[in-house]
Each structure stands twice: as structure tokens, then as C-alpha cells.
PDB file of C-alpha atoms and ligand atoms in Angstrom:
ATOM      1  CA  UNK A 315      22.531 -89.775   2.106  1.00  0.00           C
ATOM      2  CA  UNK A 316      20.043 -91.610   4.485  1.00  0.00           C
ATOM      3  CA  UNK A 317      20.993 -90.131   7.884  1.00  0.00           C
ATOM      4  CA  UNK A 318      19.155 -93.640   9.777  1.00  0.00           C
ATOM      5  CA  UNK A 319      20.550 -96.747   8.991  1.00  0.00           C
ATOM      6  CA  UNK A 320      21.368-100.235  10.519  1.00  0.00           C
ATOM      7  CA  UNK A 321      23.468-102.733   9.374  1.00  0.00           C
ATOM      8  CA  UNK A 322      22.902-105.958   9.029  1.00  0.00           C
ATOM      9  CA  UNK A 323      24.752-109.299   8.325  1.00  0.00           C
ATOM     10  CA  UNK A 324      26.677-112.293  10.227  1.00  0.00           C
ATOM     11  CA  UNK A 325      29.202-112.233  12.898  1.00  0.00           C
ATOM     12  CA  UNK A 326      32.360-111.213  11.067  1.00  0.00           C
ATOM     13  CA  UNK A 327      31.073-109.801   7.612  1.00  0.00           C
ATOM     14  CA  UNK A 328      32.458-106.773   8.918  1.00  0.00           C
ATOM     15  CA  UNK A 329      29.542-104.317  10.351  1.00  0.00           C
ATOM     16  CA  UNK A 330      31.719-103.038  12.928  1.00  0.00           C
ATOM     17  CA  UNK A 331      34.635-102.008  10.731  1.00  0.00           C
ATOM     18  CA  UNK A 332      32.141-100.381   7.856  1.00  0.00           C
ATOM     19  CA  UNK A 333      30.096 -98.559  10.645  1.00  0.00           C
ATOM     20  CA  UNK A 334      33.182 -96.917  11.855  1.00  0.00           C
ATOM     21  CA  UNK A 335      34.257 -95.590   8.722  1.00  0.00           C
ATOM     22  CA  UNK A 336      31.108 -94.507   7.268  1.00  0.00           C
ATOM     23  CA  UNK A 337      30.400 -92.471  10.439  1.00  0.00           C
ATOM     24  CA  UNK A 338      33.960 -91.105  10.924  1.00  0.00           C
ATOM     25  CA  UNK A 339      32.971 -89.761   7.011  1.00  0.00           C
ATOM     26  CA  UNK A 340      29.546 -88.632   7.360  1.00  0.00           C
ATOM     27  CA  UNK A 341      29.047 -87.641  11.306  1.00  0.00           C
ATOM     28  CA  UNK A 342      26.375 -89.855  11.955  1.00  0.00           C
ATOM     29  CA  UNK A 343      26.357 -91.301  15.205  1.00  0.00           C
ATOM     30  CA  UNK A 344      27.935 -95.102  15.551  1.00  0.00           C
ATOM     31  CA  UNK A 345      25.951 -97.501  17.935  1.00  0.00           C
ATOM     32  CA  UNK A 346      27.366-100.494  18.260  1.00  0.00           C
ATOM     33  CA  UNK A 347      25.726-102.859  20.411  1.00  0.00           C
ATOM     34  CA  UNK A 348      28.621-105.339  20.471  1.00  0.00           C
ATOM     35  CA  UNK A 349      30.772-102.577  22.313  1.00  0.00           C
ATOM     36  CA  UNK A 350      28.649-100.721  24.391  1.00  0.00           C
ATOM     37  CA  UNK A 351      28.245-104.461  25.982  1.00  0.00           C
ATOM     38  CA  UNK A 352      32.032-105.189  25.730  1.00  0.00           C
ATOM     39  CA  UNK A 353      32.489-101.467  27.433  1.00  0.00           C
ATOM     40  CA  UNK A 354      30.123-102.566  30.393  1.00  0.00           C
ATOM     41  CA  UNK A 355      31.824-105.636  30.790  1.00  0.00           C
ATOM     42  CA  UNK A 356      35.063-104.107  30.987  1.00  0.00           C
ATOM     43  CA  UNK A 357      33.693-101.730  33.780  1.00  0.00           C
ATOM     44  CA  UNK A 358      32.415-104.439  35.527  1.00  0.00           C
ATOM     45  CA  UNK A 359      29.063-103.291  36.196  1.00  0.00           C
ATOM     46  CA  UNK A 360      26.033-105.622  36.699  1.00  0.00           C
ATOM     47  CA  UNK A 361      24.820-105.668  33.239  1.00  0.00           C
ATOM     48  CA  UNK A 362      28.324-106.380  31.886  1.00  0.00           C
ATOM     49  CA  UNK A 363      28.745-109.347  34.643  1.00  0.00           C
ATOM     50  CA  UNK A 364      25.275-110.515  33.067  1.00  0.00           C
ATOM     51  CA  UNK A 365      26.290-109.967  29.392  1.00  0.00           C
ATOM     52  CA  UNK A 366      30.290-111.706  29.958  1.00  0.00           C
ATOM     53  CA  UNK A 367      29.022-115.023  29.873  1.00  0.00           C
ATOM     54  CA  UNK A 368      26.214-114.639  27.276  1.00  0.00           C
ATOM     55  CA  UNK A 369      28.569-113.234  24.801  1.00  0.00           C
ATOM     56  CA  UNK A 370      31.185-116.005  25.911  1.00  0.00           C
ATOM     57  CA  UNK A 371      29.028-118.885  24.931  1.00  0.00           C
ATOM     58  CA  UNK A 372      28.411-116.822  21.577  1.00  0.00           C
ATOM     59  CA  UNK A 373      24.779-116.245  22.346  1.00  0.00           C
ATOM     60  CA  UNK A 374      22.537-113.398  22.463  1.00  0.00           C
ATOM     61  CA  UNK A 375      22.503-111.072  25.458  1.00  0.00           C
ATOM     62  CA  UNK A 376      18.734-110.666  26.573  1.00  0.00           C
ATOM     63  CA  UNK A 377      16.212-108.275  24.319  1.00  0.00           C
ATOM     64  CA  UNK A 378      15.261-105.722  27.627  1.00  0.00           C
ATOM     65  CA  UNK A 379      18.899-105.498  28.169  1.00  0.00           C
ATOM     66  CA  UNK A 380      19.927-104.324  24.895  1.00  0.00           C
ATOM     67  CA  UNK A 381      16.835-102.112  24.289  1.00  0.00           C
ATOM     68  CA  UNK A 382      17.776-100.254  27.440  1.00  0.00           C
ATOM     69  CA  UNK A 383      21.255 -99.551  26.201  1.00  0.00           C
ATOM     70  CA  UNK A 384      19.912 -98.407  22.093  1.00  0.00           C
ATOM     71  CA  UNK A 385      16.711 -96.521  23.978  1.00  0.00           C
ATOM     72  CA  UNK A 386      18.985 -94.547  26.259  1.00  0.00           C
ATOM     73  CA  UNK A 387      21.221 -93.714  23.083  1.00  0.00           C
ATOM     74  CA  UNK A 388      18.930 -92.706  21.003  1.00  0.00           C
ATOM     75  CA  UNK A 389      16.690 -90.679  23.391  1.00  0.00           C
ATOM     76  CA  UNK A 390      19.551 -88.482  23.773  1.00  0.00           C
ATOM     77  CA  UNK A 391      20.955 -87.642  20.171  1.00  0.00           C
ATOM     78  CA  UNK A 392      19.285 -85.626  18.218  1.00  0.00           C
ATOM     79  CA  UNK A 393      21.042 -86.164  14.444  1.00  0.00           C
ATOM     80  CA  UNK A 394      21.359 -89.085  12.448  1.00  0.00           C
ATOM     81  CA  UNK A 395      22.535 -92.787  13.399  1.00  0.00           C
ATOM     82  CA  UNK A 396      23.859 -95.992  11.973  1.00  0.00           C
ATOM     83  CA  UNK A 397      22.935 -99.178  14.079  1.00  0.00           C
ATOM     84  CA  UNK A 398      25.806-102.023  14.020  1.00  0.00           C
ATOM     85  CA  UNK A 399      24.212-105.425  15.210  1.00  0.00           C
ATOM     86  CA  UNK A 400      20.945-104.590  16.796  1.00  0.00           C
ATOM     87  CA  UNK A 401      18.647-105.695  15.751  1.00  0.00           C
ATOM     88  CA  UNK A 402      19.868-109.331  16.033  1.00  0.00           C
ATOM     89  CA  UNK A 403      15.701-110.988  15.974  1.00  0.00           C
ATOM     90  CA  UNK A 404      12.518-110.414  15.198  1.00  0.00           C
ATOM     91  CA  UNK A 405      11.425-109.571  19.029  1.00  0.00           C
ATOM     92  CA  UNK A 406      14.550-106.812  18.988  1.00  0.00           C
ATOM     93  CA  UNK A 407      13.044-105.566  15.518  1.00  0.00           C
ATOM     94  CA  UNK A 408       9.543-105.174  16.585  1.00  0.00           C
ATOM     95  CA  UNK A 409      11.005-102.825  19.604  1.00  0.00           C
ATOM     96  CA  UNK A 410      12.908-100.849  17.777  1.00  0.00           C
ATOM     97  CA  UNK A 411      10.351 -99.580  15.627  1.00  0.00           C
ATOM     98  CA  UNK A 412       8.228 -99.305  18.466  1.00  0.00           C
ATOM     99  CA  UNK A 413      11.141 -96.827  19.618  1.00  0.00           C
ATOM    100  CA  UNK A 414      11.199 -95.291  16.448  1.00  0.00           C
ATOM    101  CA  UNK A 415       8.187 -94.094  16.581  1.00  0.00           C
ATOM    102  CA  UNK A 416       7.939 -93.180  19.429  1.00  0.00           C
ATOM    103  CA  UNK A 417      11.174 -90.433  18.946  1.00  0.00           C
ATOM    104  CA  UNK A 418       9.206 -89.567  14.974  1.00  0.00           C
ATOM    105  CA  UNK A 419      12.724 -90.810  13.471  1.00  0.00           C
ATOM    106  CA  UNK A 420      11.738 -93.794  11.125  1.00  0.00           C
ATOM    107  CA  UNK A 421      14.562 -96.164   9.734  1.00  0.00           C
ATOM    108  CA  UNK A 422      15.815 -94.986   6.580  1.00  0.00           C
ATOM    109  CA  UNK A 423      17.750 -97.529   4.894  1.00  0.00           C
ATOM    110  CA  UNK A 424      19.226-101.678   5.800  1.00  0.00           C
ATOM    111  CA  UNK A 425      22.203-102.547   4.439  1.00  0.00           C
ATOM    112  CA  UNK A 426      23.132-106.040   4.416  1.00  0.00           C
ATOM    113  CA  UNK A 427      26.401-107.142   4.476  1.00  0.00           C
ATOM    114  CA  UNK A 428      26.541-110.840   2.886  1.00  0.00           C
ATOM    115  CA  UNK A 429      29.205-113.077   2.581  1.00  0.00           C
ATOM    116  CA  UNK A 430      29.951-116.997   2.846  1.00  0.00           C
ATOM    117  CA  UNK A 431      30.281-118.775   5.559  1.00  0.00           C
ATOM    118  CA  UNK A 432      33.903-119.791   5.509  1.00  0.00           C
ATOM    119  CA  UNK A 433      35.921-116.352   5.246  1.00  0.00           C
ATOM    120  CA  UNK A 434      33.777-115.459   8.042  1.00  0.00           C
ATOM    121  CA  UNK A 435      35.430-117.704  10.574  1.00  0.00           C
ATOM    122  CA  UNK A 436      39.009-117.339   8.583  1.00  0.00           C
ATOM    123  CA  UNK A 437      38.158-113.280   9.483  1.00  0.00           C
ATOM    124  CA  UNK A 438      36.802-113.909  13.099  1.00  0.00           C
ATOM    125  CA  UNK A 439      39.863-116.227  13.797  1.00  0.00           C
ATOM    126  CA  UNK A 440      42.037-113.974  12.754  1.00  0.00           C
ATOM    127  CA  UNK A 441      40.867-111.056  15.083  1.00  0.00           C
ATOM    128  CA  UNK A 442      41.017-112.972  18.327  1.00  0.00           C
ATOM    129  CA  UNK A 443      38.656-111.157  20.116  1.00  0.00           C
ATOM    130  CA  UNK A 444      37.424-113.512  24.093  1.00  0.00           C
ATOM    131  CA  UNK A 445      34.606-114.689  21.524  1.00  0.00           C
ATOM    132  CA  UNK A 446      36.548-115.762  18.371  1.00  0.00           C
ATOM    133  CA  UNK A 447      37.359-119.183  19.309  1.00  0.00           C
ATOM    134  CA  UNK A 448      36.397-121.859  16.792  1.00  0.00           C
ATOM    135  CA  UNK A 449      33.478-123.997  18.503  1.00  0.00           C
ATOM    136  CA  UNK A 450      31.939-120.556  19.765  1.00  0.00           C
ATOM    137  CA  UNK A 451      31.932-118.636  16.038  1.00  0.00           C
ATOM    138  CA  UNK A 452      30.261-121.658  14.509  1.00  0.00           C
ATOM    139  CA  UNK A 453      27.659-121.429  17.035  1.00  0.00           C
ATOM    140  CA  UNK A 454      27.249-117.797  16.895  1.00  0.00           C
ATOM    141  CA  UNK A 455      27.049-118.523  12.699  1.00  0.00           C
ATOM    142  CA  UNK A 456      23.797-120.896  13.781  1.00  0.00           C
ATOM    143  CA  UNK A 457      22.345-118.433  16.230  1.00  0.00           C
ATOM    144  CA  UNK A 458      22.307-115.466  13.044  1.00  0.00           C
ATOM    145  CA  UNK A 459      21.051-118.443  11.086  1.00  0.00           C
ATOM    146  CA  UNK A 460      18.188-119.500  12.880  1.00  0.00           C
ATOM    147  CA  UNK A 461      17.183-115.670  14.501  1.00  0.00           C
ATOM    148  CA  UNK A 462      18.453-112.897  12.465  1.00  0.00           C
ATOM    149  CA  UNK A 463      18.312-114.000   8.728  1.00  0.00           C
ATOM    150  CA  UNK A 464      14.536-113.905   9.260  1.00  0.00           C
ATOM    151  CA  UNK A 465      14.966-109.755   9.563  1.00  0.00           C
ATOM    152  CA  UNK A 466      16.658-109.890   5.625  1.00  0.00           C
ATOM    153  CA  UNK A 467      13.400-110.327   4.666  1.00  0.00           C
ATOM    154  CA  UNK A 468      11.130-108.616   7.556  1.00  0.00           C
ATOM    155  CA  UNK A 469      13.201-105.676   5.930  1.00  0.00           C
ATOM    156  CA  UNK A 470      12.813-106.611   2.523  1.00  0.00           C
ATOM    157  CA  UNK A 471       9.211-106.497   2.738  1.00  0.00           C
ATOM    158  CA  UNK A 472       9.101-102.991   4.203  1.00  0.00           C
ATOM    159  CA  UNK A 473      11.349-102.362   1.020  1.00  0.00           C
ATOM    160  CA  UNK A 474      14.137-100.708   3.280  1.00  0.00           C
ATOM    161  CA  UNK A 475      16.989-103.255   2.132  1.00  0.00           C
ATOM    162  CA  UNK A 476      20.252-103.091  -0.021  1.00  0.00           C
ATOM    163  CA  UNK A 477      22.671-105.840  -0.633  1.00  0.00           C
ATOM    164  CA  UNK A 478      26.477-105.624  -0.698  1.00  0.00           C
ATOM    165  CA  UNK A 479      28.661-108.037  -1.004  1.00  0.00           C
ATOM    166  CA  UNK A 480      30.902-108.399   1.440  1.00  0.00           C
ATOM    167  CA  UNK A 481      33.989-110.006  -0.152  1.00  0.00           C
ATOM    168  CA  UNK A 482      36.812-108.069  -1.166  1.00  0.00           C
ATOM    169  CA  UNK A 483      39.230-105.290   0.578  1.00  0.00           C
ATOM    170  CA  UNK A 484      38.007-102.571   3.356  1.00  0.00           C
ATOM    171  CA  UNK A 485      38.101-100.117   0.899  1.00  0.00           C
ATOM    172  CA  UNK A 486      36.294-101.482  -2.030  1.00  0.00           C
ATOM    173  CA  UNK A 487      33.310-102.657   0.125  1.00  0.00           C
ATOM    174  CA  UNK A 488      33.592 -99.209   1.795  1.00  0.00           C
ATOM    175  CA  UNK A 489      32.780 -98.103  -1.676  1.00  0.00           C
ATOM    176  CA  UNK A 490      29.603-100.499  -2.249  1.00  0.00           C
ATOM    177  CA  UNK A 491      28.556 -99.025   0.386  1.00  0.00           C
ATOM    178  CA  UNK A 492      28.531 -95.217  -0.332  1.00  0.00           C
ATOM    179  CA  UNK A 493      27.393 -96.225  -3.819  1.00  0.00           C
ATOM    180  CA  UNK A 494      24.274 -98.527  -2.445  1.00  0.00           C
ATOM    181  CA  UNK A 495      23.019 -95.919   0.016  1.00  0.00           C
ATOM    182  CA  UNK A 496      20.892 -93.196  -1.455  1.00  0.00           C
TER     183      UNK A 496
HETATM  184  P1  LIG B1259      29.354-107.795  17.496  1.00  0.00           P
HETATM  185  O1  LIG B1259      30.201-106.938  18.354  1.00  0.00           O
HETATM  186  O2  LIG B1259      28.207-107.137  16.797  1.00  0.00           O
HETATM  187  O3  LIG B1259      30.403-108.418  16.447  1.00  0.00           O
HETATM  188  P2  LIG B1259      30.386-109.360  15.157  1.00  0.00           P
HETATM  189  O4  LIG B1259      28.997-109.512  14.592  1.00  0.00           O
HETATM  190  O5  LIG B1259      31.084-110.608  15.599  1.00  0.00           O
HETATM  191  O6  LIG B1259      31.382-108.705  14.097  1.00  0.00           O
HETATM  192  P3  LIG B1259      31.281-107.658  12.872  1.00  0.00           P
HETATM  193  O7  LIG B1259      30.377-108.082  11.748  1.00  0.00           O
HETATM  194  O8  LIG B1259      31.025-106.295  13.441  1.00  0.00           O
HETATM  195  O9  LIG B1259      32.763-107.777  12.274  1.00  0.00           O
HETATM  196  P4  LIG B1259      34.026-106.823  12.324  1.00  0.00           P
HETATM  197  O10 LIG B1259      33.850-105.553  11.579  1.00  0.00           O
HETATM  198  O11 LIG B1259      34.496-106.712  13.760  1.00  0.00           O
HETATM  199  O12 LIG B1259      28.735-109.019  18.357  1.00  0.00           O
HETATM  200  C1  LIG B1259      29.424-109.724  19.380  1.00  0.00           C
HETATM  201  C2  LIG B1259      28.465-110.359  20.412  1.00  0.00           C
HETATM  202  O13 LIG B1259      27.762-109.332  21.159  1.00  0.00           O
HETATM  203  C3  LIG B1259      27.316-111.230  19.876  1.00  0.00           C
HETATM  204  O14 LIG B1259      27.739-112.569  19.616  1.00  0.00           O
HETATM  205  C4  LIG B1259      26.286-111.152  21.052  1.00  0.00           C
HETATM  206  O15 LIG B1259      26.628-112.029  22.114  1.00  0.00           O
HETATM  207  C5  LIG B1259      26.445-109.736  21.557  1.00  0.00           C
HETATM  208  N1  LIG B1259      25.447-108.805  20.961  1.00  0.00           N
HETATM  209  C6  LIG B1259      25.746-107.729  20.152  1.00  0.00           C
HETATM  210  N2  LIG B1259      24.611-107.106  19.774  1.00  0.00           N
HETATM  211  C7  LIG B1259      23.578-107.804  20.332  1.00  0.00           C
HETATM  212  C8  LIG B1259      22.159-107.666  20.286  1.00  0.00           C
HETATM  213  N3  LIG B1259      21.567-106.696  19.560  1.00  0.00           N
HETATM  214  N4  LIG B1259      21.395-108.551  20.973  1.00  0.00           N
HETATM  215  C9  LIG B1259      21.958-109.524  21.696  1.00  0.00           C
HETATM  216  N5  LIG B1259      23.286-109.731  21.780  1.00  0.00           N
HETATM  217  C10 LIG B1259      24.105-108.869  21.112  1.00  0.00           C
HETATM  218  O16 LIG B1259      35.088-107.685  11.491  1.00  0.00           O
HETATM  219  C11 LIG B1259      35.523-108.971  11.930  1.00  0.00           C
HETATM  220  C12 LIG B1259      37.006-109.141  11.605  1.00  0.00           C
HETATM  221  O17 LIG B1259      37.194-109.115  10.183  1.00  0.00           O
HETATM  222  C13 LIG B1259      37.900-108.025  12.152  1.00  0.00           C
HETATM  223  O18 LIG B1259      39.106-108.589  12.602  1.00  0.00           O
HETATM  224  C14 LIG B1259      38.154-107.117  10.938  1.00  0.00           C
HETATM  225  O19 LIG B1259      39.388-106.446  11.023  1.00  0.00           O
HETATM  226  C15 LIG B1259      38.160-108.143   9.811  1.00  0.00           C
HETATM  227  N6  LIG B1259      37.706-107.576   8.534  1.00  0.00           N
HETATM  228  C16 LIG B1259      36.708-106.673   8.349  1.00  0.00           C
HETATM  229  N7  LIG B1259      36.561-106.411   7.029  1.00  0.00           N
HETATM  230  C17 LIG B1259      37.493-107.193   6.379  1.00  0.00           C
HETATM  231  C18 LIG B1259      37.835-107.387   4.999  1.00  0.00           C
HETATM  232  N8  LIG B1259      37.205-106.726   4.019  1.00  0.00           N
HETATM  233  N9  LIG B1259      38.808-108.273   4.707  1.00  0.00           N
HETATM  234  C19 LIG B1259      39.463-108.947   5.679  1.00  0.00           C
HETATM  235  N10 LIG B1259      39.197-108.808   7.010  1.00  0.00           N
HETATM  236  C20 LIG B1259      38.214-107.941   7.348  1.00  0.00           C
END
């Protein structure tokens, strides 16, 4: 199986819940970028007084911010990752594999997650989370609209990507999944 990997898809298709099953299975190392912010917020340090608000308002938390946190990660593991929700634009995209190869570790495989707009807020509603309030999901739907659908096919073009639809139970997209990675 590809041992460097990012998932991609809007708020809610589930990224975070897949990530954390396929690396409790395979080893690989699970960097979220939603909670390494949420974990700074929660220790109150500067960056997670900085990123409360952004995240709030459902928007995205500045590009040098988030690089820090994935180029301090990455810099200090040596085996195989999966990235949940970075890269969220083009700028974030362009750094990464600046990153990349910089460390001689090259992105293996995308896997997007896709699925309709409407059980994505029925999904996000459900889970509650500071952020999952109505008025803020449908503007964090826009803001994956308008800056990271243009990665699907920035990573189409390098011929990295796999679809999977997102519909269905945990397990059977689990199983998309670990039949659509090589
Ligand atoms: P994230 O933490 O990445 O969260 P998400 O996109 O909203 O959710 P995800 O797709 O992971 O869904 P999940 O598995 O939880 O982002 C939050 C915020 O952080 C962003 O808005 C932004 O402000 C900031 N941020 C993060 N990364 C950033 C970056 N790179 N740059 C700038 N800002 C950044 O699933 C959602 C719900 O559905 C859960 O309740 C789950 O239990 C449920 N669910 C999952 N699968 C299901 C299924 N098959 N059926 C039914 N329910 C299901």
C-alpha cells in the first residue's frame, strides 16, 4: 500500500474518521490539521488564540501557520503518513511539495472523498463540534468550493488521484478505500 497519502474532500465527507482508521490499521502516521489546530486552541497558546476565531467563522487559518505545524511533523517522522485536510488551496499545495522535496518523500497517492452537498451538513449537524452550526458549515461548503476543489484536478493532472464515494456506512467506505489504494 502507498505509505504517503492525503485526503481530500469537503468539510464533513468524513476525512477525519477514514484517516483514523486506516492508520490505526496500517501504522502510518495521522496528521490532521483540523486537530493539531483544535489541540492548540485548547492549550491556549498564541497560535490557537489566532486560529479560534478563524475556524469559528468557518474560514481558513493562514497558509505560514499551518505549514509550520505539517513542516515540524513531518521533519521529524521518518515512516509513512496520511494527510487529513491540508492541503485546503492551491498556495498550501504548492508548499507542500516544496516540503516534499525537500525531505526526498514524494506524495504517493490522493484520495478524494466525494459526496453531495446535503448529507454533508445533515453529518456536520449532527456532530456538533464549536464549528457545526448551520450558517457557518454552508460557508465553510463555499470556502472548499471556491479554494480547494481546484486541487481535484491540480492532482488529477499529476495523475495521483482516486475517487470514492463517500455515501454509505463507516465500514463500507472504509472498504473503498483499502480497495482504491494500491
Ligand atoms: P477539519 O478538522 O479538517 O474537519 P472537516 O473537514 O469539517 O471534517 P471531516 O471531513 O474530517 O469529517 P469527519 O470525519 O469529522 O477542519 C475544520 C476547520 O479547521 C476548517 O474549517 C479550517 O478552519 C481549519 N483547518 C483545517 N485544516 C486547515 C488547513 N490546511 N488550512 C487552513 N485551515 C484549516 O466527519 C464529520 C461527521 O460525520 C462526524 O460526526 C462523523 O462521525 C460523521 N460521519 C463520518 N462518516 C460517516 C458516515 N459514513 N455516515 C454517517 N456519518 C458519518
Amino acid at each position: 500500500m502507498s505509505q504517503r497519502i492525503l485526503f481530500l474532500g469537503p468539510p464533513g465527507a468524513g476525512k477525519g474518521t477514514q484517516a483514523q482508521l486506516l492508520c490505526d490499521s496500517s501504522g502510518l502516521l495521522h496528521l490532521s490539521t483540523g486537530d493539531l489546530l483544535r489541540a492548540e486552541v485548547k492549550a491556549g497558546t498564541d497560535l490557537g488564540l489566532e486560529a479560534e476565531a478563524v475556524m469559528g467563522r468557518g474560514e481558513l487559518v493562514s497558509d505560514d501557520l499551518v505549514l509550520a505545524i505539517v513542516r515540524s511533523r513531518l521533519s521529524s517522522h521518518a515512516g509513512g503518513w496520511l494527510l487529513d485536510g491540508f492541503p485546503r488551496n492551491l498556495a498550501q499545495a504548492e508548499a507542500l511539495e516544496t516540503l516534499l522535496a525537500e525531505l526526498g518523500q514524494p506524495l504517493e497517492q490522493v484520495v478524494l472523498l466525494e459526496l453531495d452537498d446535503s448529507p454533508l451538513v445533515e453529518r456536520l449537524l449532527g456532530r456538533g463540534r464549536a464549528d457545526d452550526n448551520e450558517t457557518v458549515i454552508r460557508h465553510r461548503l463555499s470556502v472548499y468550493a471556491e479554494q480547494t476543489a481546484p486541487l481535484i484536478e491540480h492532482y488529477r493532472q499529476q495523475g495521483l488521484l482516486v475517487n470514492v464515494e463517500a455515501s454509505g456506512t463507516v465500514e463500507a467506505i472504509a472498504s473503498r478505500i483499502s480497495t482504491a489504494l494500491d
